[in-house]
Coordinates of C-alpha atoms in Angstrom, one line a residue:
Chain F
X1 CA 10.1 14.1 26.6
X2 CA 10.8 12.2 29.7
X3 CA 12.8 13.3 32.7
X4 CA 15.1 11.1 34.7
X5 CA 14.1 10.0 38.2
X6 CA 16.7 12.3 39.6
X7 CA 15.3 15.3 37.8
X8 CA 11.8 14.4 39.1
X9 CA 13.1 14.0 42.6
X10 CA 14.9 17.3 42.6
X11 CA 11.8 18.9 41.0
X12 CA 9.4 17.4 43.5
X13 CA 11.7 17.8 46.5
X14 CA 14.1 20.6 45.7
X15 CA 17.0 21.1 48.0
X16 CA 18.0 24.5 49.4
X17 CA 14.9 26.4 48.3
X18 CA 14.6 29.9 49.8
X19 CA 16.5 33.1 50.5
X20 CA 19.4 34.1 52.7
X21 CA 18.5 37.4 54.3
X22 CA 22.2 38.3 55.0
X23 CA 23.6 36.7 51.9
X24 CA 27.2 37.6 50.9
X25 CA 26.3 37.3 47.2
X26 CA 23.2 37.2 45.1
X27 CA 22.9 36.3 41.5
X28 CA 19.9 36.4 39.2
X29 CA 19.9 35.2 35.6
X30 CA 17.3 34.5 32.9
X31 CA 14.2 36.6 32.3
X32 CA 10.4 36.2 32.5
X33 CA 9.9 36.6 28.8
X34 CA 11.8 33.4 28.2
X35 CA 10.0 31.6 31.0
X36 CA 12.9 31.1 33.4
X37 CA 14.5 33.1 36.1
X38 CA 17.0 31.7 38.7
X39 CA 18.1 33.6 41.7
X40 CA 20.9 32.3 43.9
X41 CA 22.0 33.4 47.3
X42 CA 25.4 32.4 48.8
X43 CA 27.0 32.8 52.2
X44 CA 30.8 32.7 52.2
X45 CA 33.1 31.9 55.1
X46 CA 36.8 31.8 54.7
X47 CA 36.5 31.3 50.9
X48 CA 34.0 28.4 51.4
X49 CA 30.4 28.5 50.4
X50 CA 28.9 27.7 53.7
X51 CA 25.3 28.1 52.7
X52 CA 23.4 28.5 49.4
X53 CA 19.7 29.0 48.6
X54 CA 17.8 29.5 45.4
X55 CA 14.5 30.6 44.0
X56 CA 13.5 29.7 40.5
X57 CA 10.6 30.6 38.1
X58 CA 10.7 28.0 35.4
X59 CA 10.0 24.5 34.1
X60 CA 10.7 21.3 35.9
X61 CA 14.3 21.1 34.5
X62 CA 15.0 24.7 35.6
X63 CA 13.9 23.9 39.2
X64 CA 15.8 20.6 39.2
X65 CA 19.0 22.0 37.8
X66 CA 18.9 24.9 40.4
X67 CA 18.4 22.4 43.2
X68 CA 21.2 20.1 42.0
X69 CA 23.6 23.0 41.4
X70 CA 23.2 24.3 45.0
X71 CA 23.9 20.7 46.3
X72 CA 27.0 20.5 44.2
X73 CA 28.5 23.8 45.5
X74 CA 27.4 23.7 49.1
X75 CA 30.4 23.4 51.4
X76 CA 32.8 23.8 48.5
X77 CA 35.4 26.5 48.1
X78 CA 34.6 29.4 45.8
X79 CA 37.2 28.2 43.4
X80 CA 35.6 24.8 43.2
X81 CA 32.2 26.3 42.8
X82 CA 33.4 28.4 39.8
X83 CA 34.7 25.2 38.2
X84 CA 31.2 23.7 38.2
X85 CA 30.0 23.3 34.6
X86 CA 26.5 22.9 33.2
X87 CA 27.6 19.5 32.0
X88 CA 28.5 18.4 35.6
X89 CA 25.0 19.5 36.7
X90 CA 23.4 17.5 33.9
X91 CA 25.4 14.4 34.6
X92 CA 24.5 14.6 38.3
X93 CA 20.9 14.6 37.2
X94 CA 21.4 11.6 34.9
X95 CA 20.9 13.8 31.9
X96 CA 18.4 16.3 30.5
X97 CA 16.3 16.2 27.4
X98 CA 18.2 18.2 24.6
X99 CA 15.7 21.1 24.7
X100 CA 16.4 21.6 28.4
X101 CA 20.2 21.9 28.3
X102 CA 19.8 25.7 28.5
X103 CA 18.4 25.2 32.0
X104 CA 21.7 23.7 33.2
X105 CA 23.6 26.6 31.5
X106 CA 21.4 29.0 33.5
X107 CA 22.2 27.2 36.8
X108 CA 26.0 27.5 36.0
X109 CA 25.5 31.2 35.3
X110 CA 23.5 31.8 38.4
X111 CA 26.3 30.5 40.6
X112 CA 28.9 32.6 38.7
X113 CA 26.7 35.7 39.0
X114 CA 26.3 35.2 42.7
X115 CA 30.1 34.8 43.2
X116 CA 30.7 37.8 41.1
X117 CA 28.3 39.8 43.3
X118 CA 30.2 38.5 46.4
X119 CA 33.5 39.8 45.0
X120 CA 32.0 43.1 44.1
X121 CA 30.7 43.5 47.6
X122 CA 34.3 42.8 48.8
X123 CA 35.6 45.6 46.6
X124 CA 37.2 43.1 44.2
X125 CA 36.8 43.3 40.5
X126 CA 35.2 39.9 39.7
X127 CA 36.0 39.9 36.0
X128 CA 39.6 38.5 36.2
X129 CA 38.3 35.7 38.6
X130 CA 34.8 34.8 37.4
X131 CA 35.3 35.9 33.8
X132 CA 33.2 38.3 31.8
X133 CA 29.6 38.0 32.8
X134 CA 27.1 38.9 30.2
X135 CA 24.1 40.6 31.6
X136 CA 21.8 37.7 31.5
X137 CA 18.7 39.9 31.8
X138 CA 19.5 41.1 28.3
X139 CA 19.8 37.6 26.9
X140 CA 17.7 36.9 24.0
X141 CA 15.5 33.8 24.4
X142 CA 17.4 32.3 21.5
X143 CA 20.6 32.2 23.5
Chain Q
X1 CA -3.4 7.0 43.2
X2 CA -6.4 8.8 41.6
X3 CA -6.1 9.3 37.9
X4 CA -8.0 12.1 36.2
X5 CA -7.7 12.5 32.5
X6 CA -8.4 16.2 31.8
X7 CA -6.8 16.5 28.4
X8 CA -9.6 15.5 26.1
X9 CA -8.8 18.3 23.7
X10 CA -5.6 16.5 23.0
X11 CA -7.3 13.2 22.5
X12 CA -10.0 11.1 24.0
X13 CA -10.3 7.4 25.1
X14 CA -11.7 5.0 22.6
X15 CA -15.2 4.2 23.7
X16 CA -15.7 0.5 24.4
X17 CA -18.8 0.3 22.2
X18 CA -16.9 2.0 19.4
X19 CA -14.2 -0.6 19.7
X20 CA -16.8 -3.3 19.5
X21 CA -18.1 -2.2 16.2
X22 CA -14.6 -1.8 14.9
X23 CA -13.4 -5.2 16.0
X24 CA -14.8 -7.4 13.2
X25 CA -13.0 -5.2 10.6
X26 CA -9.7 -5.7 12.5
X27 CA -10.2 -9.5 12.6
X28 CA -12.6 -11.6 10.5
X29 CA -13.9 -8.9 8.1
X30 CA -10.5 -7.9 6.8
X31 CA -11.5 -7.6 3.2
X32 CA -10.4 -4.8 0.9
X33 CA -13.5 -2.7 0.0
X34 CA -12.3 -2.6 -3.6
X35 CA -12.4 -6.4 -3.9
X36 CA -15.5 -8.1 -5.4
X37 CA -15.8 -11.2 -3.3
X38 CA -18.1 -11.2 -0.3
X39 CA -15.7 -10.0 2.5
X40 CA -14.6 -7.2 0.2
X41 CA -18.3 -6.3 -0.4
X42 CA -19.0 -6.4 3.3
X43 CA -16.2 -4.0 3.9
X44 CA -17.5 -1.7 1.1
X45 CA -20.9 -1.8 2.7
X46 CA -19.5 -0.8 6.0
X47 CA -17.6 2.1 4.5
X48 CA -20.7 3.3 2.6
X49 CA -22.9 3.1 5.7
X50 CA -20.3 5.1 7.7
X51 CA -20.2 7.7 5.0
X52 CA -23.9 8.1 5.2
X53 CA -23.8 8.4 9.0
X54 CA -21.1 11.1 8.9
X55 CA -23.0 13.0 6.2
X56 CA -26.2 12.8 8.3
X57 CA -24.3 14.1 11.4
X58 CA -23.4 17.4 9.7
X59 CA -26.3 17.9 7.2
X60 CA -24.3 16.8 4.2
X61 CA -24.9 14.1 1.5
X62 CA -22.7 11.0 1.5
X63 CA -21.1 12.0 -1.8
X64 CA -19.7 15.0 0.0
X65 CA -17.8 13.1 2.7
X66 CA -14.2 11.9 2.0
X67 CA -12.3 9.8 4.6
X68 CA -8.8 10.8 5.4
X69 CA -6.1 10.0 7.9
X70 CA -7.2 12.7 10.3
X71 CA -7.5 16.5 10.9
X72 CA -4.1 17.4 9.6
X73 CA -4.6 15.7 6.3
X74 CA -8.0 17.2 5.9
X75 CA -6.8 20.7 6.6
X76 CA -3.8 20.2 4.2
X77 CA -6.0 18.9 1.5
X78 CA -8.7 21.5 1.8
X79 CA -6.3 24.5 1.8
X80 CA -3.7 23.3 -0.7
X81 CA -6.3 21.6 -2.9
X82 CA -8.5 24.7 -3.2
X83 CA -5.7 27.2 -3.6
X84 CA -3.8 25.1 -6.2
X85 CA -7.1 24.7 -8.1
X86 CA -7.9 28.4 -8.0
X87 CA -4.3 29.6 -8.9
X88 CA -5.1 29.5 -12.6
X89 CA -8.0 31.8 -12.0
X90 CA -5.8 34.4 -10.5
X91 CA -6.8 33.7 -6.9
X92 CA -3.7 33.9 -4.7
X93 CA -5.0 35.3 -1.4
X94 CA -6.0 33.2 1.7
X95 CA -7.6 34.6 4.8
X96 CA -7.2 32.8 8.1
X97 CA -6.7 33.7 11.8
X98 CA -3.7 34.2 14.0
X99 CA -4.7 31.3 16.3
X100 CA -5.5 28.4 14.0
X101 CA -4.1 25.0 14.7
X102 CA -0.6 24.5 13.2
X103 CA -2.2 22.1 10.6
X104 CA -3.8 25.2 9.1
X105 CA -1.1 27.8 9.9
X106 CA 1.8 25.8 8.6
X107 CA -0.1 24.8 5.5
X108 CA -0.9 28.4 4.8
X109 CA 2.8 29.3 5.4
X110 CA 3.8 26.6 3.0
X111 CA 1.6 28.2 0.4
X112 CA 3.0 31.6 1.1
X113 CA 6.4 30.2 0.3
X114 CA 5.0 29.1 -3.0
X115 CA 4.0 32.7 -3.8
X116 CA 0.4 32.8 -2.3
X117 CA -0.5 35.7 0.0
X118 CA -2.1 35.4 3.4
X119 CA -4.0 37.7 5.8
X120 CA -4.3 36.7 9.5
X121 CA -7.4 38.0 11.2
X122 CA -7.2 39.4 14.7
X123 CA -8.9 37.2 17.2
X124 CA -9.2 40.0 19.8
X125 CA -8.7 39.6 23.6
X126 CA -11.8 37.3 23.9
X127 CA -10.6 34.9 21.2
X128 CA -13.4 35.6 18.8
X129 CA -13.1 36.7 15.2
X130 CA -15.2 39.7 14.1
X131 CA -17.1 39.7 10.9
X132 CA -16.1 43.3 10.1
X133 CA -12.5 42.2 10.1
X134 CA -13.3 39.5 7.6
X135 CA -15.2 41.9 5.4
X136 CA -12.2 44.3 5.4
X137 CA -9.7 41.6 4.6
X138 CA -11.5 40.2 1.5
X139 CA -9.9 41.0 -1.8
X140 CA -10.7 40.5 -5.4
X141 CA -8.1 37.7 -5.5
X142 CA -9.2 36.0 -2.3
X143 CA -9.7 32.3 -3.0
X144 CA -10.3 30.8 0.4
X145 CA -11.1 31.7 4.0
X146 CA -10.2 29.2 6.6
X147 CA -11.3 29.8 10.2
X148 CA -11.5 27.2 12.9
X149 CA -14.9 26.4 14.4
X150 CA -13.6 26.3 18.0
X151 CA -10.1 26.9 19.2
X152 CA -8.2 23.9 20.5
X153 CA -6.5 25.7 23.3
X154 CA -9.0 28.3 24.7
X155 CA -12.1 26.6 23.3
X156 CA -13.7 29.8 21.9
X157 CA -16.4 29.2 19.4
X158 CA -16.4 31.3 16.3
X159 CA -19.5 32.8 14.6
X160 CA -19.0 30.4 11.7
X161 CA -22.5 30.8 10.1
X162 CA -22.0 34.6 10.0
X163 CA -18.5 34.4 8.6
X164 CA -19.3 31.8 6.0
X165 CA -22.3 33.8 4.8
X166 CA -20.1 36.7 4.1
X167 CA -17.8 34.4 2.1
X168 CA -20.7 32.9 0.2
X169 CA -22.0 36.4 -0.7
X170 CA -18.6 37.3 -2.0
X171 CA -18.1 34.1 -3.9
X172 CA -15.2 33.0 -1.8
X173 CA -14.9 29.4 -0.5
X174 CA -15.1 28.8 3.2
X175 CA -13.3 26.1 5.1
X176 CA -13.5 25.4 8.8
X177 CA -11.3 23.1 10.9
X178 CA -14.1 21.7 13.1
X179 CA -11.9 19.1 14.8
X180 CA -12.6 20.5 18.3
X181 CA -16.2 21.5 17.8
X182 CA -17.7 18.6 16.1
X183 CA -19.9 16.5 18.4
X184 CA -19.8 19.3 21.0
X185 CA -21.8 22.0 19.1
X186 CA -24.5 21.5 16.5
X187 CA -23.1 21.9 13.0
X188 CA -25.1 21.9 9.8
X189 CA -22.9 22.6 6.7
X190 CA -26.0 23.5 4.6
X191 CA -27.5 26.0 7.0
X192 CA -24.1 27.5 7.8
X193 CA -22.9 27.9 4.2
X194 CA -19.7 25.8 4.9
X195 CA -17.9 24.7 1.8
X196 CA -15.3 22.5 3.4
X197 CA -15.0 21.1 6.9
X198 CA -12.3 19.0 8.6
X199 CA -12.9 16.5 11.4
X200 CA -11.1 13.7 13.1
X201 CA -12.4 10.7 15.1
X202 CA -10.1 10.6 18.1
X203 CA -11.5 13.9 19.6
X204 CA -14.9 12.3 20.2
X205 CA -13.9 8.8 21.5
X206 CA -13.2 7.4 18.1
X207 CA -9.9 5.9 17.0
X208 CA -6.8 7.8 16.1
X209 CA -5.7 7.9 12.4
X210 CA -9.0 8.5 10.8
X211 CA -10.7 11.7 9.8
X212 CA -12.9 13.2 7.1
X213 CA -13.1 16.2 4.9
X214 CA -16.5 17.4 3.8
X215 CA -16.4 19.0 0.4
X216 CA -19.6 20.7 -0.8
X217 CA -20.8 19.3 -4.1
X218 CA -19.4 21.4 -6.9
X219 CA -16.4 22.6 -5.0
X220 CA -13.3 21.6 -7.0
X221 CA -10.0 21.0 -5.4
X222 CA -6.8 19.2 -6.5
X223 CA -5.9 15.8 -5.2
X224 CA -3.3 15.6 -2.4
X225 CA -2.8 11.8 -2.2
X226 CA -2.5 10.3 -5.7
X227 CA -3.0 6.6 -6.4
X228 CA -5.9 4.3 -6.6
X229 CA -9.6 5.2 -7.2
X230 CA -10.7 5.2 -3.6
X231 CA -12.9 8.0 -2.2
X232 CA -14.4 8.8 -5.6
X233 CA -10.9 9.0 -7.1
X234 CA -10.0 12.0 -5.0
X235 CA -8.1 10.4 -2.1
X236 CA -6.1 7.3 -2.8
X237 CA -5.2 4.5 -0.4
X238 CA -7.0 1.4 0.8
X239 CA -9.7 2.5 3.2
X240 CA -9.0 2.3 6.9
X241 CA -12.2 0.3 7.3
X242 CA -12.1 -0.2 11.0
X243 CA -11.2 3.4 11.6
X244 CA -14.0 4.6 9.3
X245 CA -16.5 2.4 11.0
X246 CA -15.2 3.6 14.4
X247 CA -15.4 7.3 13.3
X248 CA -19.0 6.9 12.2
X249 CA -20.1 5.1 15.4
X250 CA -18.3 7.6 17.7
X251 CA -19.7 10.6 15.8
X252 CA -23.2 9.2 15.8
X253 CA -23.0 8.7 19.5
X254 CA -21.5 12.1 20.1
X255 CA -24.3 13.8 18.2
X256 CA -27.0 11.7 20.0
X257 CA -25.7 12.7 23.4
X258 CA -24.6 16.2 22.6
X259 CA -27.3 18.2 24.5
X260 CA -27.2 16.2 27.6
X261 CA -23.4 16.3 27.7
X262 CA -23.3 20.0 26.9
X263 CA -25.4 20.7 29.9
X264 CA -23.4 18.6 32.2
X265 CA -20.0 19.8 31.0
X266 CA -21.0 23.4 31.0
X267 CA -22.0 23.3 34.6
X268 CA -18.8 21.4 35.6
X269 CA -16.7 23.8 33.6
X270 CA -18.2 26.9 35.1
X271 CA -17.8 25.6 38.6
X272 CA -14.1 24.8 37.9
X273 CA -13.6 28.3 36.4
X274 CA -15.2 30.0 39.3
X275 CA -13.2 28.0 41.8
X276 CA -9.8 28.5 40.0
X277 CA -10.5 32.3 39.6
X278 CA -10.5 32.6 43.4
X279 CA -6.7 32.0 43.2
X280 CA -4.9 35.3 43.4
X281 CA -3.7 36.7 40.0
X282 CA -5.4 34.1 37.9
X283 CA -7.3 34.8 34.7
X284 CA -9.6 32.9 32.3
X285 CA -8.4 32.8 28.7
X286 CA -11.0 33.3 26.0
X287 CA -14.6 34.3 26.2
X288 CA -16.4 32.7 29.1
X289 CA -19.7 31.8 27.4
X290 CA -18.8 31.4 23.7
X291 CA -16.6 28.4 24.5
X292 CA -16.6 24.6 24.3
X293 CA -18.5 23.1 27.2
X294 CA -15.5 21.0 28.3
X295 CA -12.7 23.7 28.0
X296 CA -11.0 25.6 30.8
X297 CA -7.9 27.6 30.1
X298 CA -6.4 29.7 32.8
X299 CA -3.2 31.6 33.5
X300 CA -1.6 31.9 36.9
X301 CA 1.0 34.7 37.2
X302 CA 4.4 34.0 38.6
X303 CA 4.6 30.3 37.7
X304 CA 5.6 28.3 34.6
X305 CA 3.2 25.9 33.0
X306 CA 5.4 22.9 32.6
X307 CA 6.3 22.9 36.3
X308 CA 2.5 23.0 37.0
X309 CA 1.8 20.1 34.7
X310 CA 4.5 18.0 36.3
X311 CA 3.2 18.7 39.7
X312 CA -0.4 17.9 38.6
X313 CA 0.9 14.6 37.0
X314 CA 2.4 13.7 40.4
X315 CA -1.1 14.1 41.8
X316 CA -2.6 12.0 39.0
X317 CA -4.1 14.8 36.9
X318 CA -3.3 14.8 33.1
X319 CA -3.5 18.4 31.7
X320 CA -1.9 20.6 29.1
X321 CA -0.2 24.0 29.0
X322 CA 0.7 26.6 26.4
X323 CA 4.1 27.4 28.0
X324 CA 7.2 27.4 25.8
X325 CA 8.5 24.4 27.6
X326 CA 5.6 22.3 26.5
X327 CA 5.1 23.9 23.0
X328 CA 8.5 22.5 21.9
X329 CA 9.6 26.0 21.0
X330 CA 11.0 29.0 22.8
X331 CA 7.8 31.0 22.6
X332 CA 4.7 30.3 24.6
X333 CA 1.5 29.3 22.7
X334 CA 0.7 31.4 19.6
X335 CA -2.9 31.2 20.7
X336 CA -2.3 33.0 24.0
X337 CA 0.0 35.5 22.3
X338 CA -2.8 36.1 19.7
X339 CA -5.3 37.1 22.4
X340 CA -2.7 39.6 23.6
X341 CA -1.2 38.0 26.6
X342 CA 2.4 39.0 27.4
X343 CA 5.0 36.2 27.3
X344 CA 5.5 36.0 31.0
X345 CA 1.8 35.4 31.7
X346 CA 1.3 33.1 28.7
X347 CA 4.1 30.8 30.2
X348 CA 1.8 30.2 33.2
X349 CA -1.1 28.7 31.4
X350 CA -3.1 25.6 32.1
X351 CA -5.7 23.9 29.9
X352 CA -8.1 21.4 31.4
X353 CA -10.5 19.7 28.9
X354 CA -13.2 17.4 29.8
X355 CA -15.4 14.7 28.2
X356 CA -18.4 12.6 29.2
X357 CA -16.2 10.4 31.3
X358 CA -15.3 13.1 33.8
X359 CA -17.3 13.6 36.9
X360 CA -18.1 16.3 39.5
X361 CA -15.7 14.4 41.8
X362 CA -12.9 15.1 39.3
X363 CA -13.7 18.8 39.5
X364 CA -13.6 18.6 43.3
X365 CA -10.3 16.9 43.2
X366 CA -8.8 19.4 40.8
X367 CA -10.1 22.3 42.8
X368 CA -8.5 20.8 45.9
X369 CA -5.2 20.0 44.2
X370 CA -4.4 23.0 42.1
X371 CA -4.2 25.8 44.7
X372 CA -1.5 24.2 46.9
X373 CA 0.6 23.4 43.8
X374 CA 0.4 27.0 42.6
X375 CA 1.2 28.2 46.1
X376 CA 4.3 26.0 46.3
X377 CA 5.6 27.0 42.9
X378 CA 5.0 30.7 43.7
X379 CA 6.8 30.3 47.0
X380 CA 9.9 29.4 45.1
X381 CA 9.5 31.9 42.2
X382 CA 11.5 35.0 42.1
X383 CA 9.1 36.3 39.5
X384 CA 6.2 36.0 42.0
X385 CA 8.3 37.8 44.6
X386 CA 8.8 40.6 42.1
X387 CA 5.1 40.8 41.3
X388 CA 4.2 40.9 45.0
X389 CA 6.8 43.7 45.6
X390 CA 5.5 45.8 42.8
X391 CA 2.0 45.3 44.1
X392 CA 2.8 46.8 47.4

């Protein structure tokens, strides 16, 4: 299994690592049993994601997809961020080995979960906007 | 950049002097050992001498050594061959352990699908099989017990002589996958009552693609590879002459240097273990003393093994892990689960395995390189954050 140069770059030099103490939304997906957890923090100003940070426990692909996903949504409107697909994350990384595709799905879910949390904090029901979020903590490793 | 190869349990480099003795059989001495003209006869002689050398190395006779394509074939042949042979005698039960190599586990599973039954012995938290457990598992219809000599991931050495003696007393055949142990610990098949033993050349600086199965005289098993009359008619296929010669040379050398190497590697290993254990929330997997001299297997909480391996590779260190991401499945290593580790800890494992070619400087470099990598990965791990919070 070989990673692309971009994956290795984002693994070795991940962008936007850390936490945002006064985040407007926080999303955590995955679980330790499966070997990957992603936690994403967003700061929202006038409907735009002005800052984003992540922390990830997981393999090289999990770290690289988190990093790339944060780059792709930083400075974007919430609507655009919600349109980010796992496929777009993978393409931006010049592809992932087939067994690592789930990492990109996790990155997409982490963003959606953080946005959903943002809406909840605003007193807005996120479901009509973000869609139904499965509780990722209950995900079976098979999923 | 510095390059440190610390994955000798996966495979080893081919020793230059082993290659030297192989070379003629890859070039000028290309004859088929079954042919009667001189270059055929030369090849035959080389195979015969190699068989003798392998027999001497484990206390067997040449007629008990059968060359194969490697460890997996030897394991498949031993287990399937014996059980298929014994089926007509009403023996349908196999005993093995939960942490065997997949060459054994998947072979046993294949037999279970055919209708055989299997018992998997507990390997306890130290990675050592208990003889009482074996005694309790034996049944009237047990045909074969197969227990690895030393584990490939955590390096724990099993009390083979003790286990095999119980089998002999009960009239049950005993096979051991000695792929990791051979050349690292003294093995004598006679003294230890071993009926069948698998080995492969590339774990002790021999070539890949060549192994052997020791079959004690009088033990009957069915043929796996049908065809020509090679290997006393029990394993067909034109002999891998260069591989066989290389196997014998590498094994002879490994046995001759075993004690010296054992001392050197044990001291290097213990220094590395002690150094790595100073890392917060780390643990050594498997018994500390009853383990292969060159094996270190640790878990570091809050991080994932593949990320650790990639980071080490960027620093020139080749190692291995039992994390799900490196096992090619969704579960972490079955070995680490068998010794009772929870999934989240098993994901953070690191195996470093050494050979004669490693030096004290390698250990220094690893001890210097690993802690900052773990610190970096932990600093970006929400799991580590959780562990630290719960700790407060």
